[in-house]
């Protein structure tokens, strides 16, 4: 199975900050990576797919980059609604696997 | 608006069975692969099972093979997951999720999720 490792596990930031989350795959997955946002008690929300494609309706504050084994999710200017947990997911191979999550909390 | 509404969760004893359901609306259910993804309390996400749009193919994570069974009823826009022989480690919120389809191909990430249903395995 492909292992997905996110860093950091927790990130403390302030409104207006630019934040970056990293996701590393244990083997090359091309660009077959998605990012999700999850808030407590809710199902995840798709933000980014194919490493850098923004899902319809998602704020332009979110962007993704990377290919191969290293990927990043960037929030250009953190807003109060963005405090949540973020997950990456590879869909290059079965079984699809997720990173362990990065919690973005208020500093 | 796409809606996925799970139901059927609850407390089940180790070795017992439970059937989860997902009611889909707001899209053409029969055109989409569907999945179940779970999340143990305070933990990350784990893909559990996929089923093809016509129900002809099923795939499972190794840890549930032979114990869980995914099925669908396209006439009723409904997805199910039958959990047999449950274990403590199956305790989780189970999400119904739609596999992405861009009208030419399917990509196994998830563009819509339900709110989840909690399964607790305990004696």
PDB file of C-alpha atoms in Angstrom:
ATOM      1  CA  UNK A   1       0.000   0.000   0.000  1.00  0.00           C
ATOM      2  CA  UNK A   2       1.111   3.571  -0.625  1.00  0.00           C
ATOM      3  CA  UNK A   3       1.771   5.422   2.633  1.00  0.00           C
ATOM      4  CA  UNK A   4       0.861   9.103   2.819  1.00  0.00           C
ATOM      5  CA  UNK A   5       2.619  11.270   5.409  1.00  0.00           C
ATOM      6  CA  UNK A   6       1.508  14.794   6.219  1.00  0.00           C
ATOM      7  CA  UNK A   7       3.419  17.478   8.042  1.00  0.00           C
ATOM      8  CA  UNK A   8       2.978  19.128  10.367  1.00  0.00           C
ATOM      9  CA  UNK A   9       0.369  17.228  12.380  1.00  0.00           C
ATOM     10  CA  UNK A  10      -0.777  20.458  14.002  1.00  0.00           C
ATOM     11  CA  UNK A  11      -0.319  23.989  12.809  1.00  0.00           C
ATOM     12  CA  UNK A  12      -1.068  27.112  14.864  1.00  0.00           C
ATOM     13  CA  UNK A  13      -1.783  30.195  12.803  1.00  0.00           C
ATOM     14  CA  UNK A  14      -3.551  33.533  12.849  1.00  0.00           C
ATOM     15  CA  UNK A  15      -6.209  34.984  10.583  1.00  0.00           C
ATOM     16  CA  UNK A  16      -4.476  36.399   7.530  1.00  0.00           C
ATOM     17  CA  UNK A  17      -1.502  34.042   7.689  1.00  0.00           C
ATOM     18  CA  UNK A  18      -0.279  32.112   4.693  1.00  0.00           C
ATOM     19  CA  UNK A  19      -0.098  28.437   5.624  1.00  0.00           C
ATOM     20  CA  UNK A  20       1.374  25.454   3.849  1.00  0.00           C
ATOM     21  CA  UNK A  21       0.780  21.758   4.520  1.00  0.00           C
ATOM     22  CA  UNK A  22       3.006  19.081   3.037  1.00  0.00           C
ATOM     23  CA  UNK A  23       2.022  15.577   1.973  1.00  0.00           C
ATOM     24  CA  UNK A  24       4.562  12.939   0.973  1.00  0.00           C
ATOM     25  CA  UNK A  25       3.832   9.639  -0.760  1.00  0.00           C
ATOM     26  CA  UNK A  26       5.904   6.511  -0.188  1.00  0.00           C
ATOM     27  CA  UNK A  27       6.166   6.046  -3.970  1.00  0.00           C
ATOM     28  CA  UNK A  28       5.428   8.143  -7.014  1.00  0.00           C
ATOM     29  CA  UNK A  29       1.737   8.849  -7.585  1.00  0.00           C
ATOM     30  CA  UNK A  30       2.096  11.284 -10.481  1.00  0.00           C
ATOM     31  CA  UNK A  31      -0.491  13.993  -9.869  1.00  0.00           C
ATOM     32  CA  UNK A  32      -3.191  11.699  -8.519  1.00  0.00           C
ATOM     33  CA  UNK A  33      -3.649  13.470  -5.213  1.00  0.00           C
ATOM     34  CA  UNK A  34      -6.656  15.109  -3.571  1.00  0.00           C
ATOM     35  CA  UNK A  35      -6.984  17.421  -0.568  1.00  0.00           C
ATOM     36  CA  UNK A  36      -9.964  17.600   1.807  1.00  0.00           C
ATOM     37  CA  UNK A  37     -11.072  19.860   4.623  1.00  0.00           C
ATOM     38  CA  UNK A  38     -12.953  18.401   7.577  1.00  0.00           C
ATOM     39  CA  UNK A  39     -14.673  20.212  10.413  1.00  0.00           C
ATOM     40  CA  UNK A  40     -15.758  18.518  13.651  1.00  0.00           C
ATOM     41  CA  UNK A  41     -18.833  16.347  13.261  1.00  0.00           C
ATOM     42  CA  UNK A  42     -18.932  16.779   9.477  1.00  0.00           C
ATOM     43  CA  UNK A  43     -17.964  14.754   6.450  1.00  0.00           C
ATOM     44  CA  UNK A  44     -14.863  15.888   4.549  1.00  0.00           C
ATOM     45  CA  UNK A  45     -15.135  18.488   1.793  1.00  0.00           C
ATOM     46  CA  UNK A  46     -13.126  18.137  -1.422  1.00  0.00           C
ATOM     47  CA  UNK A  47     -10.837  21.112  -2.026  1.00  0.00           C
ATOM     48  CA  UNK A  48      -8.251  20.091  -4.629  1.00  0.00           C
ATOM     49  CA  UNK A  49      -7.859  17.155  -7.028  1.00  0.00           C
ATOM     50  CA  UNK A  50      -5.203  16.144  -9.535  1.00  0.00           C
ATOM     51  CA  UNK A  51      -2.759  17.864  -7.180  1.00  0.00           C
ATOM     52  CA  UNK A  52      -3.613  21.401  -8.285  1.00  0.00           C
ATOM     53  CA  UNK A  53      -7.159  21.545  -9.702  1.00  0.00           C
ATOM     54  CA  UNK A  54      -9.551  23.560  -7.560  1.00  0.00           C
ATOM     55  CA  UNK A  55     -12.917  21.913  -6.958  1.00  0.00           C
ATOM     56  CA  UNK A  56     -15.878  23.981  -8.127  1.00  0.00           C
ATOM     57  CA  UNK A  57     -17.096  26.375  -5.463  1.00  0.00           C
ATOM     58  CA  UNK A  58     -13.923  26.263  -3.380  1.00  0.00           C
ATOM     59  CA  UNK A  59     -12.293  29.543  -2.446  1.00  0.00           C
ATOM     60  CA  UNK A  60      -9.349  30.754  -4.539  1.00  0.00           C
ATOM     61  CA  UNK A  61      -7.431  31.086  -1.237  1.00  0.00           C
ATOM     62  CA  UNK A  62      -6.727  27.361  -1.571  1.00  0.00           C
ATOM     63  CA  UNK A  63      -4.113  26.079  -3.971  1.00  0.00           C
ATOM     64  CA  UNK A  64      -2.260  22.834  -4.458  1.00  0.00           C
ATOM     65  CA  UNK A  65       1.029  21.924  -6.076  1.00  0.00           C
ATOM     66  CA  UNK A  66       3.461  19.073  -6.503  1.00  0.00           C
ATOM     67  CA  UNK A  67       3.891  15.813  -8.333  1.00  0.00           C
ATOM     68  CA  UNK A  68       5.589  12.485  -7.870  1.00  0.00           C
ATOM     69  CA  UNK A  69       6.023  12.073  -4.120  1.00  0.00           C
ATOM     70  CA  UNK A  70       5.805  15.575  -2.656  1.00  0.00           C
ATOM     71  CA  UNK A  71       2.772  17.811  -2.565  1.00  0.00           C
ATOM     72  CA  UNK A  72       1.647  20.982  -0.825  1.00  0.00           C
ATOM     73  CA  UNK A  73      -1.632  22.631   0.063  1.00  0.00           C
ATOM     74  CA  UNK A  74      -1.438  26.369   0.580  1.00  0.00           C
ATOM     75  CA  UNK A  75      -3.998  28.727   2.065  1.00  0.00           C
ATOM     76  CA  UNK A  76      -3.020  32.208   0.933  1.00  0.00           C
ATOM     77  CA  UNK A  77      -4.724  34.177   3.711  1.00  0.00           C
ATOM     78  CA  UNK A  78      -6.261  32.145   6.498  1.00  0.00           C
ATOM     79  CA  UNK A  79      -9.860  33.011   7.324  1.00  0.00           C
ATOM     80  CA  UNK A  80     -11.866  32.036  10.442  1.00  0.00           C
ATOM     81  CA  UNK A  81     -13.764  29.415   8.436  1.00  0.00           C
ATOM     82  CA  UNK A  82     -10.495  27.704   7.461  1.00  0.00           C
ATOM     83  CA  UNK A  83      -9.655  26.411  10.929  1.00  0.00           C
ATOM     84  CA  UNK A  84     -10.186  22.695  10.408  1.00  0.00           C
ATOM     85  CA  UNK A  85      -8.343  19.444   9.744  1.00  0.00           C
ATOM     86  CA  UNK A  86      -6.913  18.801   6.285  1.00  0.00           C
ATOM     87  CA  UNK A  87      -6.244  15.428   4.665  1.00  0.00           C
ATOM     88  CA  UNK A  88      -4.452  14.382   1.512  1.00  0.00           C
ATOM     89  CA  UNK A  89      -5.439  11.234  -0.391  1.00  0.00           C
ATOM     90  CA  UNK A  90      -3.722   9.333  -3.187  1.00  0.00           C
ATOM     91  CA  UNK A  91      -5.824   7.695  -5.872  1.00  0.00           C
ATOM     92  CA  UNK A  92      -2.987   6.310  -7.976  1.00  0.00           C
ATOM     93  CA  UNK A  93      -3.351   2.766  -6.617  1.00  0.00           C
ATOM     94  CA  UNK A  94      -5.743   0.592  -4.668  1.00  0.00           C
ATOM     95  CA  UNK A  95      -6.260   0.798  -1.821  1.00  0.00           C
ATOM     96  CA  UNK A  96      -6.756   4.549  -1.841  1.00  0.00           C
ATOM     97  CA  UNK A  97      -4.968   5.913   1.195  1.00  0.00           C
ATOM     98  CA  UNK A  98      -5.093   9.120   3.218  1.00  0.00           C
ATOM     99  CA  UNK A  99      -2.573  11.106   5.170  1.00  0.00           C
ATOM    100  CA  UNK A 100      -3.006  11.212   8.935  1.00  0.00           C
ATOM    101  CA  UNK A 101      -4.322  14.770   8.847  1.00  0.00           C
ATOM    102  CA  UNK A 102      -3.117  18.272   9.716  1.00  0.00           C
ATOM    103  CA  UNK A 103      -5.114  20.256  12.246  1.00  0.00           C
ATOM    104  CA  UNK A 104      -5.008  24.007  11.656  1.00  0.00           C
ATOM    105  CA  UNK A 105      -5.799  25.758  14.898  1.00  0.00           C
ATOM    106  CA  UNK A 106      -6.046  29.337  16.044  1.00  0.00           C
ATOM    107  CA  UNK A 107      -2.822  30.771  17.417  1.00  0.00           C
TER     108      UNK A 107
ATOM    109  CA  UNK B   1     -27.842  19.644  -4.716  1.00  0.00           C
ATOM    110  CA  UNK B   2     -26.069  16.362  -4.082  1.00  0.00           C
ATOM    111  CA  UNK B   3     -27.147  14.777  -0.802  1.00  0.00           C
ATOM    112  CA  UNK B   4     -25.912  11.600   0.832  1.00  0.00           C
ATOM    113  CA  UNK B   5     -27.618  10.588   4.068  1.00  0.00           C
ATOM    114  CA  UNK B   6     -26.321   7.629   6.049  1.00  0.00           C
ATOM    115  CA  UNK B   7     -28.276   5.636   8.601  1.00  0.00           C
ATOM    116  CA  UNK B   8     -28.172   2.352  10.476  1.00  0.00           C
ATOM    117  CA  UNK B   9     -25.296   2.905  12.858  1.00  0.00           C
ATOM    118  CA  UNK B  10     -25.439   1.927  16.498  1.00  0.00           C
ATOM    119  CA  UNK B  11     -24.022  -0.307  19.191  1.00  0.00           C
ATOM    120  CA  UNK B  12     -23.192  -3.857  18.147  1.00  0.00           C
ATOM    121  CA  UNK B  13     -21.501  -6.657  20.056  1.00  0.00           C
ATOM    122  CA  UNK B  14     -18.211  -8.152  18.854  1.00  0.00           C
ATOM    123  CA  UNK B  15     -18.958 -10.810  16.255  1.00  0.00           C
ATOM    124  CA  UNK B  16     -22.330  -9.270  15.472  1.00  0.00           C
ATOM    125  CA  UNK B  17     -23.776  -7.772  12.303  1.00  0.00           C
ATOM    126  CA  UNK B  18     -25.108  -4.417  11.215  1.00  0.00           C
ATOM    127  CA  UNK B  19     -26.355  -2.954   7.944  1.00  0.00           C
ATOM    128  CA  UNK B  20     -25.613   0.631   7.052  1.00  0.00           C
ATOM    129  CA  UNK B  21     -27.589   2.510   4.412  1.00  0.00           C
ATOM    130  CA  UNK B  22     -27.016   5.638   2.377  1.00  0.00           C
ATOM    131  CA  UNK B  23     -29.821   7.492   0.615  1.00  0.00           C
ATOM    132  CA  UNK B  24     -28.605   9.474  -2.388  1.00  0.00           C
ATOM    133  CA  UNK B  25     -30.339  12.372  -4.099  1.00  0.00           C
ATOM    134  CA  UNK B  26     -29.595  15.329  -6.355  1.00  0.00           C
ATOM    135  CA  UNK B  27     -27.654  13.392  -8.991  1.00  0.00           C
ATOM    136  CA  UNK B  28     -27.942  10.392 -11.304  1.00  0.00           C
ATOM    137  CA  UNK B  29     -26.956   7.701  -8.812  1.00  0.00           C
ATOM    138  CA  UNK B  30     -26.628   4.951 -11.421  1.00  0.00           C
ATOM    139  CA  UNK B  31     -23.803   6.829 -13.201  1.00  0.00           C
ATOM    140  CA  UNK B  32     -21.448   6.856 -10.240  1.00  0.00           C
ATOM    141  CA  UNK B  33     -19.159   4.444  -8.490  1.00  0.00           C
ATOM    142  CA  UNK B  34     -19.806   4.778  -4.762  1.00  0.00           C
ATOM    143  CA  UNK B  35     -17.704   4.155  -1.682  1.00  0.00           C
ATOM    144  CA  UNK B  36     -17.674   3.789   2.060  1.00  0.00           C
ATOM    145  CA  UNK B  37     -14.945   5.522   4.044  1.00  0.00           C
ATOM    146  CA  UNK B  38     -14.587   5.278   7.813  1.00  0.00           C
ATOM    147  CA  UNK B  39     -12.989   7.274  10.584  1.00  0.00           C
ATOM    148  CA  UNK B  40     -12.216   5.810  13.992  1.00  0.00           C
ATOM    149  CA  UNK B  41     -12.786   8.200  16.911  1.00  0.00           C
ATOM    150  CA  UNK B  42     -10.136  10.903  16.876  1.00  0.00           C
ATOM    151  CA  UNK B  43      -8.322   9.256  13.964  1.00  0.00           C
ATOM    152  CA  UNK B  44      -7.858   9.740  10.243  1.00  0.00           C
ATOM    153  CA  UNK B  45      -9.798   8.539   7.224  1.00  0.00           C
ATOM    154  CA  UNK B  46      -9.711   4.988   5.869  1.00  0.00           C
ATOM    155  CA  UNK B  47     -11.246   3.868   2.582  1.00  0.00           C
ATOM    156  CA  UNK B  48     -13.345   0.715   3.154  1.00  0.00           C
ATOM    157  CA  UNK B  49     -15.097  -0.361  -0.041  1.00  0.00           C
ATOM    158  CA  UNK B  50     -16.076   0.636  -3.602  1.00  0.00           C
ATOM    159  CA  UNK B  51     -18.871  -0.551  -5.843  1.00  0.00           C
ATOM    160  CA  UNK B  52     -19.178   0.000  -9.577  1.00  0.00           C
ATOM    161  CA  UNK B  53     -22.094   1.995 -10.958  1.00  0.00           C
ATOM    162  CA  UNK B  54     -24.013  -1.142 -12.015  1.00  0.00           C
ATOM    163  CA  UNK B  55     -22.979  -3.180  -8.962  1.00  0.00           C
ATOM    164  CA  UNK B  56     -20.920  -5.614 -11.034  1.00  0.00           C
ATOM    165  CA  UNK B  57     -17.600  -4.960  -9.288  1.00  0.00           C
ATOM    166  CA  UNK B  58     -16.694  -4.530  -5.621  1.00  0.00           C
ATOM    167  CA  UNK B  59     -13.405  -3.750  -3.923  1.00  0.00           C
ATOM    168  CA  UNK B  60     -12.469  -3.813  -0.244  1.00  0.00           C
ATOM    169  CA  UNK B  61      -9.613  -2.846   2.010  1.00  0.00           C
ATOM    170  CA  UNK B  62      -7.859  -5.997   3.225  1.00  0.00           C
ATOM    171  CA  UNK B  63      -8.944  -5.545   6.844  1.00  0.00           C
ATOM    172  CA  UNK B  64     -12.644  -6.015   5.987  1.00  0.00           C
ATOM    173  CA  UNK B  65     -12.461  -8.550   3.138  1.00  0.00           C
ATOM    174  CA  UNK B  66     -14.704 -11.507   3.804  1.00  0.00           C
ATOM    175  CA  UNK B  67     -16.554  -9.672   6.585  1.00  0.00           C
ATOM    176  CA  UNK B  68     -18.114  -6.612   4.947  1.00  0.00           C
ATOM    177  CA  UNK B  69     -20.276  -6.510   1.820  1.00  0.00           C
ATOM    178  CA  UNK B  70     -21.131  -3.432  -0.219  1.00  0.00           C
ATOM    179  CA  UNK B  71     -24.245  -3.340  -2.387  1.00  0.00           C
ATOM    180  CA  UNK B  72     -26.520  -0.882  -4.154  1.00  0.00           C
ATOM    181  CA  UNK B  73     -30.062  -0.522  -5.450  1.00  0.00           C
ATOM    182  CA  UNK B  74     -30.072   1.922  -8.346  1.00  0.00           C
ATOM    183  CA  UNK B  75     -33.876   1.865  -8.539  1.00  0.00           C
ATOM    184  CA  UNK B  76     -33.991   3.216  -4.991  1.00  0.00           C
ATOM    185  CA  UNK B  77     -30.865   5.397  -5.176  1.00  0.00           C
ATOM    186  CA  UNK B  78     -29.512   3.519  -2.210  1.00  0.00           C
ATOM    187  CA  UNK B  79     -26.097   2.234  -1.112  1.00  0.00           C
ATOM    188  CA  UNK B  80     -25.570  -0.318   1.665  1.00  0.00           C
ATOM    189  CA  UNK B  81     -22.747  -1.794   3.691  1.00  0.00           C
ATOM    190  CA  UNK B  82     -23.317  -5.048   5.560  1.00  0.00           C
ATOM    191  CA  UNK B  83     -20.931  -5.492   8.451  1.00  0.00           C
ATOM    192  CA  UNK B  84     -20.493  -9.071   9.638  1.00  0.00           C
ATOM    193  CA  UNK B  85     -18.184 -10.431  12.300  1.00  0.00           C
ATOM    194  CA  UNK B  86     -17.478  -6.955  13.633  1.00  0.00           C
ATOM    195  CA  UNK B  87     -14.469  -6.267  15.816  1.00  0.00           C
ATOM    196  CA  UNK B  88     -13.585  -3.492  18.238  1.00  0.00           C
ATOM    197  CA  UNK B  89     -11.337  -1.964  15.584  1.00  0.00           C
ATOM    198  CA  UNK B  90     -14.373  -1.502  13.311  1.00  0.00           C
ATOM    199  CA  UNK B  91     -15.668   1.178  15.684  1.00  0.00           C
ATOM    200  CA  UNK B  92     -15.849   4.326  13.548  1.00  0.00           C
ATOM    201  CA  UNK B  93     -18.001   6.868  11.804  1.00  0.00           C
ATOM    202  CA  UNK B  94     -18.859   5.430   8.401  1.00  0.00           C
ATOM    203  CA  UNK B  95     -19.243   7.856   5.507  1.00  0.00           C
ATOM    204  CA  UNK B  96     -20.947   7.277   2.200  1.00  0.00           C
ATOM    205  CA  UNK B  97     -18.989   9.023  -0.561  1.00  0.00           C
ATOM    206  CA  UNK B  98     -19.386   9.592  -4.277  1.00  0.00           C
ATOM    207  CA  UNK B  99     -16.510   8.767  -6.595  1.00  0.00           C
ATOM    208  CA  UNK B 100     -15.580  11.603  -8.958  1.00  0.00           C
ATOM    209  CA  UNK B 101     -16.733  11.316 -12.567  1.00  0.00           C
ATOM    210  CA  UNK B 102     -15.923  13.894 -15.212  1.00  0.00           C
ATOM    211  CA  UNK B 103     -18.162  12.429 -17.956  1.00  0.00           C
ATOM    212  CA  UNK B 104     -15.242  10.590 -19.549  1.00  0.00           C
ATOM    213  CA  UNK B 105     -13.613   8.674 -16.710  1.00  0.00           C
ATOM    214  CA  UNK B 106     -13.793   7.829 -13.029  1.00  0.00           C
ATOM    215  CA  UNK B 107     -11.131   8.937 -10.581  1.00  0.00           C
ATOM    216  CA  UNK B 108     -11.112   7.380  -7.148  1.00  0.00           C
ATOM    217  CA  UNK B 109     -11.297  10.441  -4.998  1.00  0.00           C
ATOM    218  CA  UNK B 110     -14.548  11.653  -3.453  1.00  0.00           C
ATOM    219  CA  UNK B 111     -16.433  14.792  -4.429  1.00  0.00           C
ATOM    220  CA  UNK B 112     -19.436  14.412  -2.119  1.00  0.00           C
ATOM    221  CA  UNK B 113     -19.715  12.958   1.375  1.00  0.00           C
ATOM    222  CA  UNK B 114     -22.520  12.292   3.802  1.00  0.00           C
ATOM    223  CA  UNK B 115     -22.525  13.332   7.440  1.00  0.00           C
ATOM    224  CA  UNK B 116     -21.665   9.829   8.618  1.00  0.00           C
ATOM    225  CA  UNK B 117     -23.176   7.210  10.910  1.00  0.00           C
ATOM    226  CA  UNK B 118     -21.421   5.946  14.038  1.00  0.00           C
ATOM    227  CA  UNK B 119     -20.821   2.253  14.593  1.00  0.00           C
ATOM    228  CA  UNK B 120     -19.671   1.232  18.058  1.00  0.00           C
ATOM    229  CA  UNK B 121     -18.491  -2.323  18.638  1.00  0.00           C
ATOM    230  CA  UNK B 122     -18.568  -3.194  22.309  1.00  0.00           C
ATOM    231  CA  UNK B 123     -19.897  -5.816  24.678  1.00  0.00           C
TER     232      UNK B 123
END
